[in-house]
Every structure is written in structure tokens, then in C-alpha cells.
Short mmCIF file of C-alpha atoms in Angstrom, two decimals:
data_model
loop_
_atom_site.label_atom_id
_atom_site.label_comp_id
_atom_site.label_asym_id
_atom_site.label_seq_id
_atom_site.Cartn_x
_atom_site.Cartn_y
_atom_site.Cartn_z
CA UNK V 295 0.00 0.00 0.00
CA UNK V 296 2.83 2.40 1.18
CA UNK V 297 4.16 1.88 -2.65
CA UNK V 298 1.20 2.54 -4.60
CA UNK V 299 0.68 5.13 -2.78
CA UNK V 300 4.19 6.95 -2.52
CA UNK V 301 3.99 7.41 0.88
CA UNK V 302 5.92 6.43 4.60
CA UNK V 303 4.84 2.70 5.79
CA UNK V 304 4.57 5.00 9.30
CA UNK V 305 2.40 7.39 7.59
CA UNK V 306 -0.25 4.09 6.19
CA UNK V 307 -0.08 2.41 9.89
CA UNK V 308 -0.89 5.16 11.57
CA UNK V 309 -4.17 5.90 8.82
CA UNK V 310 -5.54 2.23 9.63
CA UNK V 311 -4.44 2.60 13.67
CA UNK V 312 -6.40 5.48 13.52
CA UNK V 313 -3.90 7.71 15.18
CA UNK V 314 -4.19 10.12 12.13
CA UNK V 315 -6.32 10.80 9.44
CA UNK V 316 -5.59 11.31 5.60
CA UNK V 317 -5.70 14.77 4.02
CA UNK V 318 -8.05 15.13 1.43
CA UNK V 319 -6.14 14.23 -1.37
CA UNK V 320 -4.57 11.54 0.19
CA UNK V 321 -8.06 10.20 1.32
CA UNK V 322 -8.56 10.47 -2.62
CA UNK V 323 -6.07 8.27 -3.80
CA UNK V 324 -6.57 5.69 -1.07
CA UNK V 325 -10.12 5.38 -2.28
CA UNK V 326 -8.67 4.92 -6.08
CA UNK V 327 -5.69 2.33 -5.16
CA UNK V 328 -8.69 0.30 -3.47
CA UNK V 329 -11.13 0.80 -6.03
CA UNK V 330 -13.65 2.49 -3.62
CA UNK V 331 -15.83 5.90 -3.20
CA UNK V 332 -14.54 8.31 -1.00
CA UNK V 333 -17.88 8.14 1.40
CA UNK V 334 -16.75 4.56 2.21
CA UNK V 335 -14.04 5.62 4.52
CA UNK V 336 -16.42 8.32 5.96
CA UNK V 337 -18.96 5.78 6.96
CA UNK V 338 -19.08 4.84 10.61
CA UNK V 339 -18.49 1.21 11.36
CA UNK V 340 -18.68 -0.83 15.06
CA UNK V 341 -16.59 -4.05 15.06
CA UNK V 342 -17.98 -7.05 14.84
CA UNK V 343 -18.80 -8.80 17.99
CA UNK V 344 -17.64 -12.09 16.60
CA UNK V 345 -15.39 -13.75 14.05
CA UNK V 346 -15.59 -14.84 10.31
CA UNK V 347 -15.96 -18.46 10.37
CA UNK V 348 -14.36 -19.67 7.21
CA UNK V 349 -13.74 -23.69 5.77
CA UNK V 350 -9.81 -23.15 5.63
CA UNK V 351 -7.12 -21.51 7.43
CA UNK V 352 -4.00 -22.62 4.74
CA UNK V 353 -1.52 -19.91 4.69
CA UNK V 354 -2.17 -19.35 1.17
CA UNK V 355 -5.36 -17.85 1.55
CA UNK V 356 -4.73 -15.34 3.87
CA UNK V 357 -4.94 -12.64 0.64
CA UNK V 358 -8.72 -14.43 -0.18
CA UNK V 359 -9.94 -14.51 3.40
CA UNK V 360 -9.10 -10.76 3.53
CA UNK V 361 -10.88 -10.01 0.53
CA UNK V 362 -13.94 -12.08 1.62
CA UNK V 363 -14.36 -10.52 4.80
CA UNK V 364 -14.00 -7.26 3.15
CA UNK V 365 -16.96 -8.08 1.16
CA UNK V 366 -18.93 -9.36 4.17
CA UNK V 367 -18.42 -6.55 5.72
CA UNK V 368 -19.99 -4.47 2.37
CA UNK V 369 -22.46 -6.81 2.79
CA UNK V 370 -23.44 -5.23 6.38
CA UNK V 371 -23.25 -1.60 4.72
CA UNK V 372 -25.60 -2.55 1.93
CA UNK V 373 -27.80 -3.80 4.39
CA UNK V 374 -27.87 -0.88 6.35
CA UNK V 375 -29.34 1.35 3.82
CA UNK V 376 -32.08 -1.42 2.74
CA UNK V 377 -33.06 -1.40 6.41
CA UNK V 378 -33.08 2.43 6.15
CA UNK V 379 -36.17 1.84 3.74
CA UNK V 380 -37.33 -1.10 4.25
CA UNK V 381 -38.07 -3.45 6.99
CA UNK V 382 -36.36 -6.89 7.01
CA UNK V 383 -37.32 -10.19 8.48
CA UNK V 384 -36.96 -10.07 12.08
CA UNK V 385 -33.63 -12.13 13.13
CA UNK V 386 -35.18 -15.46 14.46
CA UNK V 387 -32.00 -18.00 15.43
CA UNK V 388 -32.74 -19.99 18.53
CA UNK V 389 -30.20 -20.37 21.30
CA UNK V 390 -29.89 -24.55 20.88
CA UNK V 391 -27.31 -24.73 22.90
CA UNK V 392 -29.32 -23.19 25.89
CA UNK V 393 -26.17 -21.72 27.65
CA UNK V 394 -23.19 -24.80 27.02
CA UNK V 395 -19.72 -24.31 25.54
CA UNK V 396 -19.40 -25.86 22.42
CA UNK V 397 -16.37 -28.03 23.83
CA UNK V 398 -18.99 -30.25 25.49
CA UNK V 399 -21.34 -31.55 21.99
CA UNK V 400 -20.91 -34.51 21.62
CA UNK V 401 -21.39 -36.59 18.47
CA UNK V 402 -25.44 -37.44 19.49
CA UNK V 403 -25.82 -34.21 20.18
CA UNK V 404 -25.78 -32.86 16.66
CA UNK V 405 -29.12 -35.16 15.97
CA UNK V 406 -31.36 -33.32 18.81
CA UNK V 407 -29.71 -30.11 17.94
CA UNK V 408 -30.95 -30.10 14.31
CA UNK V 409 -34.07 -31.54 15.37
CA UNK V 410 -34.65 -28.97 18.15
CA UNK V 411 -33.66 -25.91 15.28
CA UNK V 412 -35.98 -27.77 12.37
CA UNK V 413 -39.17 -28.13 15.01
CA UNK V 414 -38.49 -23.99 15.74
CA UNK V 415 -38.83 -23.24 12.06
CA UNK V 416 -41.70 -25.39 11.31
CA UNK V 417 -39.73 -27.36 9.20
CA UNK V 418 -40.69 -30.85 10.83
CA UNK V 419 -39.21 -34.11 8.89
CA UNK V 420 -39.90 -32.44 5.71
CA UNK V 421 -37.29 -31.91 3.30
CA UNK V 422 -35.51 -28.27 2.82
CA UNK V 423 -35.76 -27.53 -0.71
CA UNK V 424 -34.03 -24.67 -0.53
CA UNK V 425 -31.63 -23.08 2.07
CA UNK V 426 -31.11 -20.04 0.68
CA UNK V 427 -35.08 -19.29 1.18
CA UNK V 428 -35.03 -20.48 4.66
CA UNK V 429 -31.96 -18.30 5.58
CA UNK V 430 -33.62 -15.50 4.36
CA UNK V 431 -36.93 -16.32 6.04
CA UNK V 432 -35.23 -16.05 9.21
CA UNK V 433 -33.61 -12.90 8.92
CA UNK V 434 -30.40 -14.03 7.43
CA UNK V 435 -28.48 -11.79 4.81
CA UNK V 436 -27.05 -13.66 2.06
CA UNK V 437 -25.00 -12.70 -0.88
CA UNK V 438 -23.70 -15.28 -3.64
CA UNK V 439 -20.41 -14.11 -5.49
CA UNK V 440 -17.62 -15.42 -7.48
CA UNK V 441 -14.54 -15.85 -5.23
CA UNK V 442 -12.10 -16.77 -7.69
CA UNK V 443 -10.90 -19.59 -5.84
CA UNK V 444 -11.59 -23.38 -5.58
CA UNK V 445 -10.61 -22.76 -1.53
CA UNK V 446 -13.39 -21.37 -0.14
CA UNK V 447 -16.81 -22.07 -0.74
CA UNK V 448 -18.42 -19.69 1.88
CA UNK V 449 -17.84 -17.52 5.07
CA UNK V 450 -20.28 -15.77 7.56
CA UNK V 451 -20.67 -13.81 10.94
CA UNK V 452 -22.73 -11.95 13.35
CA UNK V 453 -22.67 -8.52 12.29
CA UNK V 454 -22.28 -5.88 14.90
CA UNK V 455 -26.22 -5.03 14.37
CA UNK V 456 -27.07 -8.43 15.80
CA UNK V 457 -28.14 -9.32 12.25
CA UNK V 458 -26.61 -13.27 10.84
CA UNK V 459 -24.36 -12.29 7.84
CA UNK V 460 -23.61 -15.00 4.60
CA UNK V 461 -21.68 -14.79 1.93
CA UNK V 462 -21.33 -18.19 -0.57
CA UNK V 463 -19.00 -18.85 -3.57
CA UNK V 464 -20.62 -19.04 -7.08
CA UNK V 465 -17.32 -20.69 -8.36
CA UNK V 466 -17.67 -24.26 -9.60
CA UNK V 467 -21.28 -24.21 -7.43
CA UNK V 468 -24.48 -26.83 -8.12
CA UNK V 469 -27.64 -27.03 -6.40
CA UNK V 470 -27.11 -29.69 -3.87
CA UNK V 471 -23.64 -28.43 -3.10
CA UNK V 472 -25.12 -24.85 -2.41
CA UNK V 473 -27.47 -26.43 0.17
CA UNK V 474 -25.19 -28.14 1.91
CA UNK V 475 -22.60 -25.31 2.34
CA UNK V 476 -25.37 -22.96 3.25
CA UNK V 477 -26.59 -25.54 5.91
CA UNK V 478 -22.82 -25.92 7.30
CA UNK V 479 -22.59 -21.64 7.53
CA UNK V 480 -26.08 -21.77 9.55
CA UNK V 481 -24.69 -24.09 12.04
CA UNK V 482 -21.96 -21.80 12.76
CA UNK V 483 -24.48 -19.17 13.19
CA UNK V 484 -26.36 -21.38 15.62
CA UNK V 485 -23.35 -23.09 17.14
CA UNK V 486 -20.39 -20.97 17.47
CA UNK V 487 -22.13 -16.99 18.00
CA UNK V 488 -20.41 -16.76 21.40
CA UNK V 489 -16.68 -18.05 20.77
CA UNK V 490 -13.62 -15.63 19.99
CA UNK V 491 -11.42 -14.98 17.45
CA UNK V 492 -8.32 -16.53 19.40
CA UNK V 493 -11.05 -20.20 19.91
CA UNK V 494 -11.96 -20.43 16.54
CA UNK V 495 -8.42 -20.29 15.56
CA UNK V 496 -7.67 -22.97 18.04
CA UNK V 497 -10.29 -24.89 17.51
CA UNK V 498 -10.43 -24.74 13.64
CA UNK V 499 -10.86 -28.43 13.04
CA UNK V 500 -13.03 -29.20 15.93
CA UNK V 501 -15.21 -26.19 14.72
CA UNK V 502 -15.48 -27.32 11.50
CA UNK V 503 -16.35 -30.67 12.10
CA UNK V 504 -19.32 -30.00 14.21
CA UNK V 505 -20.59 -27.70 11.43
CA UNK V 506 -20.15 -30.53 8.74
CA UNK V 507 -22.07 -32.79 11.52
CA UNK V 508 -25.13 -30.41 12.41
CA UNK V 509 -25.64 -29.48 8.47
CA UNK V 510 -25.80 -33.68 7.77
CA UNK V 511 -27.99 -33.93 10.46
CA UNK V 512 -30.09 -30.91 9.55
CA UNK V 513 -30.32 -31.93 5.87
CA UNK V 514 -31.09 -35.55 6.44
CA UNK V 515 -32.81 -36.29 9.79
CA UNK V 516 -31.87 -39.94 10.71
CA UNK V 517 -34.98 -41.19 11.50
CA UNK V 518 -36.91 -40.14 8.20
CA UNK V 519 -34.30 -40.35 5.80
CA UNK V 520 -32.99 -43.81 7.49
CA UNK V 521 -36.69 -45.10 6.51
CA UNK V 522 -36.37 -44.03 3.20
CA UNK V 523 -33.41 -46.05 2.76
CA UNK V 524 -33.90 -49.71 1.55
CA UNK V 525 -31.30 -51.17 -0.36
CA UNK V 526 -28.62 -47.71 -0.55
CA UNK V 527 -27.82 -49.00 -3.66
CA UNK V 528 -26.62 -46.21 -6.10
CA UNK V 529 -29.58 -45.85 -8.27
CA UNK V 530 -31.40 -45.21 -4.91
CA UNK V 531 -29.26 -42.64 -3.56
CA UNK V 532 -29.72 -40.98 -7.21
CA UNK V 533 -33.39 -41.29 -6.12
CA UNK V 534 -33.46 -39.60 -2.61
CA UNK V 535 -31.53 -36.77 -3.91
CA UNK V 536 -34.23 -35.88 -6.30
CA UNK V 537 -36.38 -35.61 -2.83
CA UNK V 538 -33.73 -34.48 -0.36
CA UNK V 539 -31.59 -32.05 -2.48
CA UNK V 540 -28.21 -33.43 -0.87
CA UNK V 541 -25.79 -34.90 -3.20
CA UNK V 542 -25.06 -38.55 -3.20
CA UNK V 543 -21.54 -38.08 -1.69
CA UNK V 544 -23.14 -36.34 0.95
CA UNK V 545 -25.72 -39.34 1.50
CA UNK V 546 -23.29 -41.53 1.49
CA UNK V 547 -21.20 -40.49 4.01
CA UNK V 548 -24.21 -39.48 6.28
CA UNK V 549 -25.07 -43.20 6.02
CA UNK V 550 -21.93 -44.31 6.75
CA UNK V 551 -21.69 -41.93 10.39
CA UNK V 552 -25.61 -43.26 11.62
CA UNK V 553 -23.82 -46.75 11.30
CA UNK V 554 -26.56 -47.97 8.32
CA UNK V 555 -23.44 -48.45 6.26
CA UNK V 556 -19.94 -50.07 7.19
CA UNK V 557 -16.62 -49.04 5.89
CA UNK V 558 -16.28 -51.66 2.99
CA UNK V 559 -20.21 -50.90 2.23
CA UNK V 560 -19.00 -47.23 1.90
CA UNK V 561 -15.99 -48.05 0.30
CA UNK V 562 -17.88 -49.45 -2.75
CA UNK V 563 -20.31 -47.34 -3.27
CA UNK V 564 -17.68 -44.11 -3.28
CA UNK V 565 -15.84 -46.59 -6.18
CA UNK V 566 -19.76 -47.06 -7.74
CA UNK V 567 -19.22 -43.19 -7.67
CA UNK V 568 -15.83 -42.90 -9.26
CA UNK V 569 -17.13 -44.72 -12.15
CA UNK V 570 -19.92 -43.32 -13.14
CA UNK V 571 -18.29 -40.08 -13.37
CA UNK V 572 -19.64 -38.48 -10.56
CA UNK V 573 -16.45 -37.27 -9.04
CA UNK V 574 -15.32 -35.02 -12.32
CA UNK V 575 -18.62 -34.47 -14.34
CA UNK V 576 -20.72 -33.97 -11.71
CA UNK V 577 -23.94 -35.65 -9.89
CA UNK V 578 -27.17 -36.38 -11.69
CA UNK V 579 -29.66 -32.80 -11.74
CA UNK V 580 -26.46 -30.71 -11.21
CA UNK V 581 -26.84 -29.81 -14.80
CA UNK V 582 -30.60 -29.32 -14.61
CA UNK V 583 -31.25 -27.60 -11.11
CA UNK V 584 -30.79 -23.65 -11.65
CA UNK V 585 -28.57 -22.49 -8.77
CA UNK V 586 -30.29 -20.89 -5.88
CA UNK V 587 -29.77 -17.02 -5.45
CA UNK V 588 -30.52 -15.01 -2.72
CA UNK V 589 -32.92 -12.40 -3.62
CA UNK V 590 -33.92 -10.44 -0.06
CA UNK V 591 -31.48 -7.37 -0.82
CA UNK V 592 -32.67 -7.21 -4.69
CA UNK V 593 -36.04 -7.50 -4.12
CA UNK V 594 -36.05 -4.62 -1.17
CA UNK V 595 -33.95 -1.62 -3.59
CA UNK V 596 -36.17 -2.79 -6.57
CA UNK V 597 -39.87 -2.37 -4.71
CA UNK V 598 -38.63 1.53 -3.56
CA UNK V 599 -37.24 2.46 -6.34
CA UNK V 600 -40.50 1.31 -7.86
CA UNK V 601 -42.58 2.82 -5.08
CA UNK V 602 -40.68 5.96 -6.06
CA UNK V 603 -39.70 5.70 -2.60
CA UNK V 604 -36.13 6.79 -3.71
CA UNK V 605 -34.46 7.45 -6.99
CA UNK V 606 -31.67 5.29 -8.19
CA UNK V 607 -29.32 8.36 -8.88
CA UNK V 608 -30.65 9.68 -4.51
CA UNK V 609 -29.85 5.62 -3.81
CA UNK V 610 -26.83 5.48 -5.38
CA UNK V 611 -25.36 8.32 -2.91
CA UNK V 612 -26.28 6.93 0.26
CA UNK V 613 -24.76 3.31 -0.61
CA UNK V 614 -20.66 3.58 0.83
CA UNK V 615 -19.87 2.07 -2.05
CA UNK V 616 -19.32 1.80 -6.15
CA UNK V 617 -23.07 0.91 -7.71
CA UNK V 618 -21.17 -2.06 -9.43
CA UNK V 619 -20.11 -3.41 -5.96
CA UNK V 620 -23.35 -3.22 -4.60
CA UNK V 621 -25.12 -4.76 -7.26
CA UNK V 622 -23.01 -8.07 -6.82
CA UNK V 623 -23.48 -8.05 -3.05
CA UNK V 624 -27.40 -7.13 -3.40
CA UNK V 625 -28.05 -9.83 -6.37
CA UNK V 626 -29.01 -6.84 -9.05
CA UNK V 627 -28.41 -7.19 -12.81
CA UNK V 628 -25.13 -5.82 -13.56
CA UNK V 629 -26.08 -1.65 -14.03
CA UNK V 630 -29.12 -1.51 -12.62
CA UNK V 631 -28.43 1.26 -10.85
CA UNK V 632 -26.76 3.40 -13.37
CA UNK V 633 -29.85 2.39 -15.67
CA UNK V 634 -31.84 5.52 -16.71
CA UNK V 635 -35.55 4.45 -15.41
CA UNK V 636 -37.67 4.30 -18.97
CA UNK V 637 -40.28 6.97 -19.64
CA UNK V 638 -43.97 5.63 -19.72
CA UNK V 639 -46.03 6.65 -23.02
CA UNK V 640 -49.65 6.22 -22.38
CA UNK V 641 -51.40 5.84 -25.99
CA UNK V 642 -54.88 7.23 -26.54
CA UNK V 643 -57.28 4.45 -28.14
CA UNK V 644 -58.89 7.36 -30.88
CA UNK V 645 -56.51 9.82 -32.40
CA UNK V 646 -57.36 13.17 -34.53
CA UNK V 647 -54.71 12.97 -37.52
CA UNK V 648 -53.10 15.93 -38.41
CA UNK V 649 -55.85 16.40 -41.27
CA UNK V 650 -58.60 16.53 -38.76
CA UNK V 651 -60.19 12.73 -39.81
CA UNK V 652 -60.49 10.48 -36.57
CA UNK V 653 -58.47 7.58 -37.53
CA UNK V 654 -59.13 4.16 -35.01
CA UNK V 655 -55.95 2.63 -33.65
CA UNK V 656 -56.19 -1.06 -33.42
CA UNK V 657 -57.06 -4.01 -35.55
CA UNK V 658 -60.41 -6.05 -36.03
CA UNK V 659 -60.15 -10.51 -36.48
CA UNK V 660 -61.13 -10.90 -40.02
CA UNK V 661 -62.38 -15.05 -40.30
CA UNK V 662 -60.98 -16.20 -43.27
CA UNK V 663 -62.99 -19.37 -44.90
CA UNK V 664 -61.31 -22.14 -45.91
#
């Protein structure tokens, strides 16, 4: 930063420790070297309460984390001004754990948990069709974007208004995969609101793993999806995904952890897998489900800009950030809000022509015999 900018590594750490502030023009080309408005760095912001719960710490994605929780953090700015306008679902994630550490769960305890969070919602034994919805439903904020990396396939937090905050890779994405990810950042959200930046950190893999076990368990309750199971041969599993929306890999190794299936049993059908091409052209319906998109945060700027609520040129300056930015992070077509709104033309049905004859627009069905 100090190099693009031409100016004292002292002189940048002080600017993000906050012991100084840039003049204006320096405040102008910091917002050009990072691609932002100027208003961004005017815009007040409380720290989160909580930390960004991602699926890898590897040292070589310390440059893609950053970036993501960047954009999670746009995310909660977005959001800010559609709550300005609008009002959004009320937050509704129940405490499951009901006051213990997440050191204590235990691997039955994921079952009840999922149980105890699917009764809350109404959900029941039903399958989720479609966790993107749900999330929404419940007063999570979701964005979909294209990381541009195979790494990470989603990250989220507690934002510092108390509001659940997701953000999931498009890159190399399908429908069941999308659920399941989307299921494994809402057990974090249920699970892991009250731990630190220094436990997650320690407790990566531990973490993790009970996030991969409560969004099985969520996705595929034992006791209905265990009936459903007869034979778990592969052309079944290819069956119960149509219903379930989790991929065969993923049923697969949930049967394998409620004990239905042993290690050789899994063993084959993972090779069953591997030979049908599963593994590098993808699961039956991944070419034929469209890709679930959030659309809370689209839906919201659209209906006042059509209300007239707000203009998009009067929207545009109270958003922190580039209109291209936001429209990736709110789900918008790319330049909707640089899109001049069209003018509406209402036609008369009768017209006077300029020679003063009334001529009749519009056409009369002539019946033609055969």
C-alpha cells in the first residue's frame, strides 16, 4: 500500500491505527488504489462482535480470506441502507445450545440439535428444498459471489447489528452443493455466535467438524431419511436426492456416520461413484437444477425504487460504495443502478390525424374461410 501510494509505511499504519487521518487528497487516492468511493471511509463502522468463520485456514489464503471478509463486511453496509427503507425479516435463530460451551457436543448431540432448530422453524421431517429461502426467512443476509478460488466455498458472521451475515462462492457451485454449504454456515451461526477470534483459531478443526455434523444432520434427519433407505444402492441414492436435495456423496457419508453403512459398504459405493463419473462431471440434476440465489437485498432496492420511494441516482449516494459493488453483493443485474428508469407513453385508443379525420388505432379478427 505504502508503494502505490508513494507514501511512509509509518504514515499508512498510523491511517488504519487510527492515530491520524488522511488529508483530502490523500483520502482520494486511497479510495482509487482500493477501487472504492470516498464516502466509504467516511462511513461509521462498530466491530464485529464475533469472528468470520471460514472452511480453511492454509496460509495461502490469507490474501482471499481478507478479501472475503471485506466483502462481508460491504455486505453489512448494503444492508444498512435497505433497512433504512425497508423493513427486514426479524432475526429469528434460537439459542440450541441453551447456555453450554461448544467443547462439550458430543457426536449425538448434533441429531437433537438439528431436530430442536428444524421443530423452531416449522420445518418438521420435511425436506428443505431450498436453504437459501429459509436463511432469508429467518432474517439471514445472504449474498452469492464469485470468489475466484476453488478454496473457499463460503464464510459468515454476526454482524455488529445483531443481524446473521452469509456470503457463498458461485465458483464451480451446483444445487445440492449450495445447500449443503449454506446448511454448514447456519450451524456456525447457531453453534459458534459466542466463541472468539483466538477459539476459533484454536479450535479450527473441531469447529469445523461439528458444522459438517449439524448441516448432515439438519439436511437428512436420521430417522426419516434412514426409513427411506432400503437397499442404498446407487440408483437409490440418485433417487433420494431428487427428494432431499443433498448430493449422493453427501448421502453416502451421512449413512456411513448413523452406522446404516460399514466401511467396505461405503468403500464401494464411493468406487460405484468414481465410475460413473460423478467425481469429475458432476452428480445427476447438477446440470438441470438452476442455482439458488438469494434475492432479499434485490427484491427490497427494486420495490422503492419502484414505489418511487427513492431514486436510483438519490440511492446510489447513500450506498458507501461503487453501484457495481453493490449490485453483486445485493443480487441486481449488472447496471441496474446506473440504468436511466424508462419513460412511460400512455397511448390514446382514438386519435385526430393531423388532417382533422379520426383515424381508429387497433385491428379487427377478419375469419378467413377455408
Amino acid at each position: 500500500m505504502a508503494d502505490l501510494m508513494q507514501r511512509a509505511p509509518s504514515t499508512i499504519i498510523r491511517w488504519e491505527d487510527g492515530e491520524t487521518f488522511p488529508e483530502p487528497q490523500a483520502l482520494s487516492e486511497l479510495a482509487a488504489t482500493l477501487n472504492v468511493p470516498e464516502d466509504f471511509f467516511l462511513t461509521l463502522r462498530p466491530g464485529s462482535p464475533g469472528p468470520s468463520f471460514f472452511r480453511s485456514f492454509a496460509g495461502a489464503l490469507k490474501g482471499e480470506r481478507l478479501v472475503q471478509q471485506v466483502r462481508l463486511a460491504w455486505l453489512q453496509d448494503v444492508t444498512a441502507v435497505a433497512e433504512h427503507y425497508a423493513y427486514l425479516p426479524a432475526v429469528d435463530i434460537p439459542d440450541v445450545l441453551a447456555g453450554r460451551h461448544f467443547k462439550t457436543l458430543r457426536e449425538d448431540d448434533f441429531e437433537g440439535l438439528a431436530q430442536i432448530a428444524r421443530e423452531h422453524w416449522g420445518i418438521g421431517l420435511r425436506p428443505i428444498l431450498d436453504m437459501i429461502a429459509l436463511m432469508e426467512r429467518i432474517g439471514v443476509v445472504v449474498a452469492s459471489e464469485a470468489m475466484e478460488t476453488n478454496q473457499l466455498d463460503g464464510l459468515s458472521r454476526w454482524g455488529s447489528d445483531g443481524r446473521p451475515y452469509v456470503l457463498l462462492a458461485n465458483d464451480k457451485q451446483s444445487y445440492a452443493r449450495r445447500q449443503f454449504d449454506a446448511a454448514h454456515e447456519l450451524a456456525h451461526l447457531l453453534l459458534h455466535r459466542e466463541i472468539t477470534e483466538d477459539e476459533f483459531e484454536d479450535n479450527f478443526k473441531l469447529i469445523e467438524d461439528q458444522a459438517h455434523r449439524f448441516a448432515s444432520a439438519f439436511l437428512l434427519p436420521s430417522s426419516q431419511f434412514c426409513a427411506e433407505v432400503d437397499t442404498a444402492a446407487i440408483w437409490e441414492l440418485e433417487r433420494l436426492k431428487a427428494r432431499w436435495r443433498v448430493s449422493i456423496k453427501a448421502q453416502i457419508m451421512r449413512l456411513q456416520r448413523l452406522n446404516v453403512l460399514d466401511r467396505g459398504a461405503a468403500t464401494k459405493l464411493y468406487k460405484i461413484y468414481s465410475a460413473k463419473g460423478y467425481s469429475s462431471k458432476g452428480e445427476p440434476f447438477d446440470d438441470v437444477w438452476p442455482l439458488q440465489q438469494p434475492t432479499l437485498l434485490s427484491d427490497i432496492f427494486k420495490a422503492i425504487v419502484d414505489a418511487e420511494q427513492i431514486s436510483k441516482p438519490a440511492l446510489c449516494q447513500d450506498l458507501p460504495l461503487f453501484p457495481h459493488d453493490v449490485e453483486s453483493l445485493a443480487g441486481l443485474p449488472a447496471g441496474w443502478l446506473t440504468m436511466e428508469a424508462a419513460r412511460v407513453v400512455v397511448l390514446k385508443t382514438t386519435a385526430v390525424s393531423r388532417l382533422g379525420k379520426t383515424e381508429i388505432t387497433g385491428s379487427n379478427v377478419v375469419p378467413l374461410k377455408r
